[in-house]
PDB file of C-alpha atoms and ligand atoms in Angstrom:
ATOM      1  CA  UNK A   1      64.831 -49.571  24.260  1.00 91.00           C
ATOM      2  CA  UNK A   2      62.142 -48.939  26.806  1.00 94.00           C
ATOM      3  CA  UNK A   3      61.723 -47.665  30.334  1.00 95.00           C
ATOM      4  CA  UNK A   4      59.311 -49.416  32.681  1.00 96.00           C
ATOM      5  CA  UNK A   5      56.584 -47.195  34.136  1.00 94.00           C
ATOM      6  CA  UNK A   6      55.198 -47.747  37.644  1.00 94.00           C
ATOM      7  CA  UNK A   7      52.153 -49.376  35.998  1.00 93.00           C
ATOM      8  CA  UNK A   8      54.434 -52.040  34.548  1.00 93.00           C
ATOM      9  CA  UNK A   9      53.997 -50.747  30.989  1.00 90.00           C
ATOM     10  CA  UNK A  10      57.108 -50.434  28.850  1.00 93.00           C
ATOM     11  CA  UNK A  11      57.521 -46.984  27.255  1.00 95.00           C
ATOM     12  CA  UNK A  12      59.922 -46.572  24.326  1.00 95.00           C
ATOM     13  CA  UNK A  13      62.742 -44.157  25.168  1.00 97.00           C
ATOM     14  CA  UNK A  14      62.197 -42.203  21.965  1.00 97.00           C
ATOM     15  CA  UNK A  15      58.812 -40.787  21.094  1.00 97.00           C
ATOM     16  CA  UNK A  16      57.461 -38.412  18.477  1.00 97.00           C
ATOM     17  CA  UNK A  17      56.834 -34.880  19.781  1.00 97.00           C
ATOM     18  CA  UNK A  18      53.515 -33.422  18.638  1.00 96.00           C
ATOM     19  CA  UNK A  19      53.353 -30.055  20.423  1.00 96.00           C
ATOM     20  CA  UNK A  20      52.712 -27.335  17.815  1.00 95.00           C
ATOM     21  CA  UNK A  21      52.153 -29.913  15.059  1.00 95.00           C
ATOM     22  CA  UNK A  22      49.188 -28.597  13.111  1.00 94.00           C
ATOM     23  CA  UNK A  23      46.086 -30.782  12.939  1.00 92.00           C
ATOM     24  CA  UNK A  24      46.478 -31.179   9.180  1.00 93.00           C
ATOM     25  CA  UNK A  25      50.129 -32.250   9.601  1.00 95.00           C
ATOM     26  CA  UNK A  26      49.841 -34.997  12.182  1.00 94.00           C
ATOM     27  CA  UNK A  27      48.573 -37.800   9.928  1.00 94.00           C
ATOM     28  CA  UNK A  28      51.623 -37.730   7.654  1.00 95.00           C
ATOM     29  CA  UNK A  29      53.928 -37.267  10.654  1.00 96.00           C
ATOM     30  CA  UNK A  30      52.456 -40.216  12.547  1.00 95.00           C
ATOM     31  CA  UNK A  31      52.377 -42.547   9.552  1.00 93.00           C
ATOM     32  CA  UNK A  32      56.007 -41.688   8.721  1.00 94.00           C
ATOM     33  CA  UNK A  33      57.042 -42.280  12.324  1.00 94.00           C
ATOM     34  CA  UNK A  34      55.193 -45.608  12.573  1.00 90.00           C
ATOM     35  CA  UNK A  35      56.725 -46.824   9.327  1.00 87.00           C
ATOM     36  CA  UNK A  36      60.244 -46.377  10.688  1.00 92.00           C
ATOM     37  CA  UNK A  37      59.499 -47.928  14.064  1.00 89.00           C
ATOM     38  CA  UNK A  38      58.217 -45.224  16.454  1.00 94.00           C
ATOM     39  CA  UNK A  39      55.728 -46.606  18.983  1.00 91.00           C
ATOM     40  CA  UNK A  40      55.628 -43.678  21.422  1.00 95.00           C
ATOM     41  CA  UNK A  41      53.648 -40.524  20.614  1.00 95.00           C
ATOM     42  CA  UNK A  42      53.557 -37.608  23.033  1.00 95.00           C
ATOM     43  CA  UNK A  43      50.176 -35.927  23.343  1.00 92.00           C
ATOM     44  CA  UNK A  44      48.264 -33.565  25.620  1.00 93.00           C
ATOM     45  CA  UNK A  45      44.911 -31.797  25.526  1.00 93.00           C
ATOM     46  CA  UNK A  46      46.629 -28.409  25.377  1.00 95.00           C
ATOM     47  CA  UNK A  47      48.253 -29.366  22.039  1.00 95.00           C
ATOM     48  CA  UNK A  48      44.811 -29.023  20.437  1.00 94.00           C
ATOM     49  CA  UNK A  49      45.443 -31.913  18.039  1.00 95.00           C
ATOM     50  CA  UNK A  50      44.509 -34.952  20.152  1.00 94.00           C
ATOM     51  CA  UNK A  51      41.535 -35.866  17.972  1.00 94.00           C
ATOM     52  CA  UNK A  52      43.639 -35.832  14.778  1.00 95.00           C
ATOM     53  CA  UNK A  53      46.415 -37.787  16.515  1.00 94.00           C
ATOM     54  CA  UNK A  54      43.900 -40.447  17.562  1.00 92.00           C
ATOM     55  CA  UNK A  55      42.358 -40.641  14.093  1.00 93.00           C
ATOM     56  CA  UNK A  56      45.794 -40.867  12.449  1.00 93.00           C
ATOM     57  CA  UNK A  57      46.866 -43.672  14.794  1.00 91.00           C
ATOM     58  CA  UNK A  58      43.625 -45.549  14.186  1.00 85.00           C
ATOM     59  CA  UNK A  59      43.923 -45.218  10.431  1.00 87.00           C
ATOM     60  CA  UNK A  60      47.623 -46.150  10.412  1.00 87.00           C
ATOM     61  CA  UNK A  61      47.043 -49.220  12.597  1.00 81.00           C
ATOM     62  CA  UNK A  62      44.443 -50.507  10.157  1.00 80.00           C
ATOM     63  CA  UNK A  63      46.669 -49.872   7.150  1.00 83.00           C
ATOM     64  CA  UNK A  64      49.445 -51.842   8.828  1.00 82.00           C
ATOM     65  CA  UNK A  65      47.203 -54.908   9.203  1.00 88.00           C
ATOM     66  CA  UNK A  66      46.856 -57.577   6.547  1.00 90.00           C
ATOM     67  CA  UNK A  67      43.508 -58.852   5.361  1.00 91.00           C
ATOM     68  CA  UNK A  68      44.177 -62.106   7.277  1.00 93.00           C
ATOM     69  CA  UNK A  69      44.559 -60.196  10.523  1.00 94.00           C
ATOM     70  CA  UNK A  70      41.454 -58.093   9.846  1.00 93.00           C
ATOM     71  CA  UNK A  71      39.434 -61.266   9.278  1.00 93.00           C
ATOM     72  CA  UNK A  72      40.764 -62.920  12.436  1.00 95.00           C
ATOM     73  CA  UNK A  73      39.970 -59.755  14.394  1.00 95.00           C
ATOM     74  CA  UNK A  74      36.468 -59.786  12.902  1.00 93.00           C
ATOM     75  CA  UNK A  75      35.881 -63.283  14.266  1.00 91.00           C
ATOM     76  CA  UNK A  76      37.379 -62.490  17.655  1.00 93.00           C
ATOM     77  CA  UNK A  77      35.285 -59.339  17.929  1.00 93.00           C
ATOM     78  CA  UNK A  78      32.072 -61.271  17.375  1.00 89.00           C
ATOM     79  CA  UNK A  79      33.220 -63.882  19.882  1.00 87.00           C
ATOM     80  CA  UNK A  80      33.835 -66.670  17.366  1.00 85.00           C
ATOM     81  CA  UNK A  81      36.845 -68.819  18.221  1.00 88.00           C
ATOM     82  CA  UNK A  82      39.488 -68.484  15.500  1.00 92.00           C
ATOM     83  CA  UNK A  83      42.120 -71.206  14.974  1.00 94.00           C
ATOM     84  CA  UNK A  84      44.328 -69.978  12.133  1.00 95.00           C
ATOM     85  CA  UNK A  85      46.599 -72.790  10.985  1.00 96.00           C
ATOM     86  CA  UNK A  86      50.166 -71.927  10.039  1.00 96.00           C
ATOM     87  CA  UNK A  87      53.627 -73.456  10.087  1.00 97.00           C
ATOM     88  CA  UNK A  88      55.205 -70.155   9.053  1.00 97.00           C
ATOM     89  CA  UNK A  89      56.760 -68.325  12.061  1.00 96.00           C
ATOM     90  CA  UNK A  90      56.069 -64.890  10.563  1.00 94.00           C
ATOM     91  CA  UNK A  91      52.406 -65.674   9.888  1.00 94.00           C
ATOM     92  CA  UNK A  92      51.969 -67.335  13.295  1.00 96.00           C
ATOM     93  CA  UNK A  93      53.155 -64.084  14.892  1.00 93.00           C
ATOM     94  CA  UNK A  94      51.087 -61.946  12.510  1.00 93.00           C
ATOM     95  CA  UNK A  95      47.885 -63.886  13.133  1.00 95.00           C
ATOM     96  CA  UNK A  96      48.169 -63.143  16.864  1.00 94.00           C
ATOM     97  CA  UNK A  97      48.376 -59.365  16.449  1.00 90.00           C
ATOM     98  CA  UNK A  98      44.648 -58.836  16.780  1.00 92.00           C
ATOM     99  CA  UNK A  99      44.360 -57.350  20.262  1.00 90.00           C
ATOM    100  CA  UNK A 100      45.903 -53.928  19.672  1.00 82.00           C
ATOM    101  CA  UNK A 101      43.117 -52.525  17.518  1.00 84.00           C
ATOM    102  CA  UNK A 102      39.346 -52.642  17.128  1.00 87.00           C
ATOM    103  CA  UNK A 103      37.219 -52.697  14.006  1.00 90.00           C
ATOM    104  CA  UNK A 104      34.751 -49.842  14.191  1.00 87.00           C
ATOM    105  CA  UNK A 105      31.113 -50.436  13.296  1.00 92.00           C
ATOM    106  CA  UNK A 106      31.614 -49.423   9.672  1.00 88.00           C
ATOM    107  CA  UNK A 107      34.615 -51.730   9.120  1.00 89.00           C
ATOM    108  CA  UNK A 108      32.900 -54.533  10.998  1.00 92.00           C
ATOM    109  CA  UNK A 109      29.795 -54.259   8.837  1.00 91.00           C
ATOM    110  CA  UNK A 110      31.846 -54.039   5.637  1.00 90.00           C
ATOM    111  CA  UNK A 111      33.500 -57.374   6.421  1.00 89.00           C
ATOM    112  CA  UNK A 112      30.203 -58.873   7.587  1.00 87.00           C
ATOM    113  CA  UNK A 113      28.395 -57.894   4.405  1.00 86.00           C
ATOM    114  CA  UNK A 114      31.125 -59.429   2.236  1.00 84.00           C
ATOM    115  CA  UNK A 115      30.823 -62.879   3.834  1.00 77.00           C
ATOM    116  CA  UNK A 116      28.583 -65.497   2.256  1.00 68.00           C
ATOM    117  CA  UNK A 117      25.755 -66.557   4.517  1.00 63.00           C
ATOM    118  CA  UNK A 118      26.911 -70.103   4.971  1.00 59.00           C
ATOM    119  CA  UNK A 119      29.157 -72.061   7.225  1.00 58.00           C
ATOM    120  CA  UNK A 120      30.821 -75.404   6.826  1.00 55.00           C
ATOM    121  CA  UNK A 121      30.005 -78.304   9.094  1.00 54.00           C
ATOM    122  CA  UNK A 122      31.420 -81.791   8.783  1.00 54.00           C
ATOM    123  CA  UNK A 123      28.675 -84.348   9.133  1.00 53.00           C
ATOM    124  CA  UNK A 124      28.173 -87.884   7.914  1.00 54.00           C
ATOM    125  CA  UNK A 125      24.422 -87.549   7.638  1.00 62.00           C
ATOM    126  CA  UNK A 126      21.980 -84.824   6.699  1.00 65.00           C
ATOM    127  CA  UNK A 127      18.437 -84.407   7.916  1.00 65.00           C
ATOM    128  CA  UNK A 128      15.337 -83.855   5.772  1.00 67.00           C
ATOM    129  CA  UNK A 129      15.969 -80.076   5.797  1.00 68.00           C
ATOM    130  CA  UNK A 130      19.530 -80.718   4.602  1.00 68.00           C
ATOM    131  CA  UNK A 131      21.086 -79.604   7.911  1.00 66.00           C
ATOM    132  CA  UNK A 132      23.971 -81.638   9.336  1.00 67.00           C
ATOM    133  CA  UNK A 133      22.728 -84.075  11.944  1.00 71.00           C
ATOM    134  CA  UNK A 134      24.465 -85.368  15.026  1.00 69.00           C
ATOM    135  CA  UNK A 135      23.268 -87.688  17.793  1.00 71.00           C
ATOM    136  CA  UNK A 136      22.375 -86.249  21.187  1.00 68.00           C
ATOM    137  CA  UNK A 137      21.034 -88.567  23.917  1.00 76.00           C
ATOM    138  CA  UNK A 138      20.118 -90.988  21.183  1.00 77.00           C
ATOM    139  CA  UNK A 139      18.141 -88.351  19.274  1.00 75.00           C
ATOM    140  CA  UNK A 140      19.195 -86.855  15.905  1.00 71.00           C
ATOM    141  CA  UNK A 141      19.609 -83.064  16.187  1.00 69.00           C
ATOM    142  CA  UNK A 142      20.942 -80.444  13.752  1.00 67.00           C
ATOM    143  CA  UNK A 143      24.551 -79.722  14.626  1.00 67.00           C
ATOM    144  CA  UNK A 144      25.123 -76.151  15.889  1.00 66.00           C
ATOM    145  CA  UNK A 145      21.488 -75.256  15.205  1.00 63.00           C
ATOM    146  CA  UNK A 146      21.325 -73.028  18.271  1.00 66.00           C
ATOM    147  CA  UNK A 147      24.470 -71.134  17.412  1.00 65.00           C
ATOM    148  CA  UNK A 148      23.743 -67.434  16.633  1.00 66.00           C
ATOM    149  CA  UNK A 149      25.713 -67.681  13.394  1.00 64.00           C
ATOM    150  CA  UNK A 150      24.097 -70.896  12.189  1.00 59.00           C
ATOM    151  CA  UNK A 151      22.873 -70.338   8.653  1.00 56.00           C
ATOM    152  CA  UNK A 152      19.160 -71.081   8.886  1.00 52.00           C
TER     153      UNK A 152
HETATM  154  N1  NAP B   1      39.125 -80.143  15.840  1.00 71.18           N
HETATM  155  C1  NAP B   1      38.472 -80.083  14.696  1.00 71.18           C
HETATM  156  O1  NAP B   1      37.471 -80.745  14.463  1.00 71.18           O
HETATM  157  C2  NAP B   1      38.962 -79.157  13.623  1.00 71.18           C
HETATM  158  C3  NAP B   1      38.372 -79.164  12.367  1.00 71.18           C
HETATM  159  C4  NAP B   1      38.856 -78.266  11.407  1.00 71.18           C
HETATM  160  C5  NAP B   1      39.915 -77.437  11.703  1.00 71.18           C
HETATM  161  N2  NAP B   1      40.479 -77.471  12.942  1.00 71.18           N
HETATM  162  C6  NAP B   1      41.634 -76.613  13.279  1.00 71.18           C
HETATM  163  O2  NAP B   1      41.510 -75.389  12.581  1.00 71.18           O
HETATM  164  C7  NAP B   1      42.757 -75.112  11.961  1.00 71.18           C
HETATM  165  C8  NAP B   1      42.527 -74.214  10.764  1.00 71.18           C
HETATM  166  O3  NAP B   1      41.818 -74.936   9.771  1.00 71.18           O
HETATM  167  P1  NAP B   1      41.659 -74.306   8.320  1.00 71.18           P
HETATM  168  O4  NAP B   1      40.933 -75.299   7.494  1.00 71.18           O
HETATM  169  O5  NAP B   1      41.103 -72.937   8.466  1.00 71.18           O
HETATM  170  O6  NAP B   1      43.187 -74.179   7.875  1.00 71.18           O
HETATM  171  P2  NAP B   1      43.822 -74.436   6.428  1.00 71.18           P
HETATM  172  O7  NAP B   1      42.973 -73.733   5.404  1.00 71.18           O
HETATM  173  O8  NAP B   1      44.105 -75.887   6.267  1.00 71.18           O
HETATM  174  O9  NAP B   1      45.222 -73.705   6.599  1.00 71.18           O
HETATM  175  C9  NAP B   1      45.325 -72.308   6.634  1.00 71.18           C
HETATM  176  C10 NAP B   1      46.194 -71.867   5.462  1.00 71.18           C
HETATM  177  O10 NAP B   1      46.383 -70.468   5.528  1.00 71.18           O
HETATM  178  C11 NAP B   1      47.777 -70.161   5.484  1.00 71.18           C
HETATM  179  N3  NAP B   1      47.959 -68.986   6.348  1.00 71.18           N
HETATM  180  C12 NAP B   1      47.909 -68.918   7.691  1.00 71.18           C
HETATM  181  N4  NAP B   1      48.098 -67.652   8.116  1.00 71.18           N
HETATM  182  C13 NAP B   1      48.240 -66.885   6.990  1.00 71.18           C
HETATM  183  C14 NAP B   1      48.450 -65.479   6.760  1.00 71.18           C
HETATM  184  N5  NAP B   1      48.552 -64.600   7.761  1.00 71.18           N
HETATM  185  N6  NAP B   1      48.564 -65.058   5.473  1.00 71.18           N
HETATM  186  C15 NAP B   1      48.464 -65.917   4.456  1.00 71.18           C
HETATM  187  N7  NAP B   1      48.263 -67.255   4.614  1.00 71.18           N
HETATM  188  C16 NAP B   1      48.141 -67.732   5.876  1.00 71.18           C
HETATM  189  C17 NAP B   1      48.494 -71.396   5.977  1.00 71.18           C
HETATM  190  O11 NAP B   1      49.763 -71.541   5.338  1.00 71.18           O
HETATM  191  P3  NAP B   1      51.149 -71.634   6.199  1.00 71.18           P
HETATM  192  O12 NAP B   1      51.018 -72.789   7.155  1.00 71.18           O
HETATM  193  O13 NAP B   1      52.171 -71.842   5.153  1.00 71.18           O
HETATM  194  O14 NAP B   1      51.271 -70.308   6.916  1.00 71.18           O
HETATM  195  C18 NAP B   1      47.548 -72.525   5.495  1.00 71.18           C
HETATM  196  O15 NAP B   1      47.885 -72.882   4.155  1.00 71.18           O
HETATM  197  C19 NAP B   1      43.344 -76.479  11.653  1.00 71.18           C
HETATM  198  O16 NAP B   1      44.764 -76.481  11.526  1.00 71.18           O
HETATM  199  C20 NAP B   1      42.929 -77.272  12.896  1.00 71.18           C
HETATM  200  O17 NAP B   1      43.874 -77.062  13.922  1.00 71.18           O
HETATM  201  C21 NAP B   1      40.005 -78.307  13.910  1.00 71.18           C
END
């Protein structure tokens, strides 16, 4: 159950209190709360644990994501259109949960470095340099050659 704030945001009626929670205690507390359904965490600068609360939320959010979602987020974050196919209602919902977290530079680069440097293009013909060729104004041109992620 939620209450609607004047901003239009919906705030869950039960949240986890964090006043006087020690910095070294908040990670376990937040992960336990998230695992049973809490989505509201009270915080304030005066609590002195905001940094740890933020880090715990960030870490927990990532742990809750599947590798499929991390890969879709990776593509979205580098502005590549992702079209994950699924006929499974659970996976269709899961694959859309990519806008409530961000991959930091380290995670982003870890995924990037694990990808092979190739992409798949469907083309009937190939040019002399083995790149897929399409017709443009009657001229043969390499398909997607100008794309920043084209594997030259
Ligand atoms: N217009 C074009 O020229 C063109 C060309 C190529 C592709 N496409 C589009 O791109 C889409 C994707 O193509 P693709 O080749 O990447 O798809 P794909 O490999 O044929 O299908 C994706 C597979 O991943 C599974 N899956 C989806 N979400 C998952 C998740 N969260 N965890 C585990 N498995 C998951 C799906 O199974 P379930 O269905 O059982 O979930 C499906 O077996 C196509 O459906 C099409 O719409 C368009």
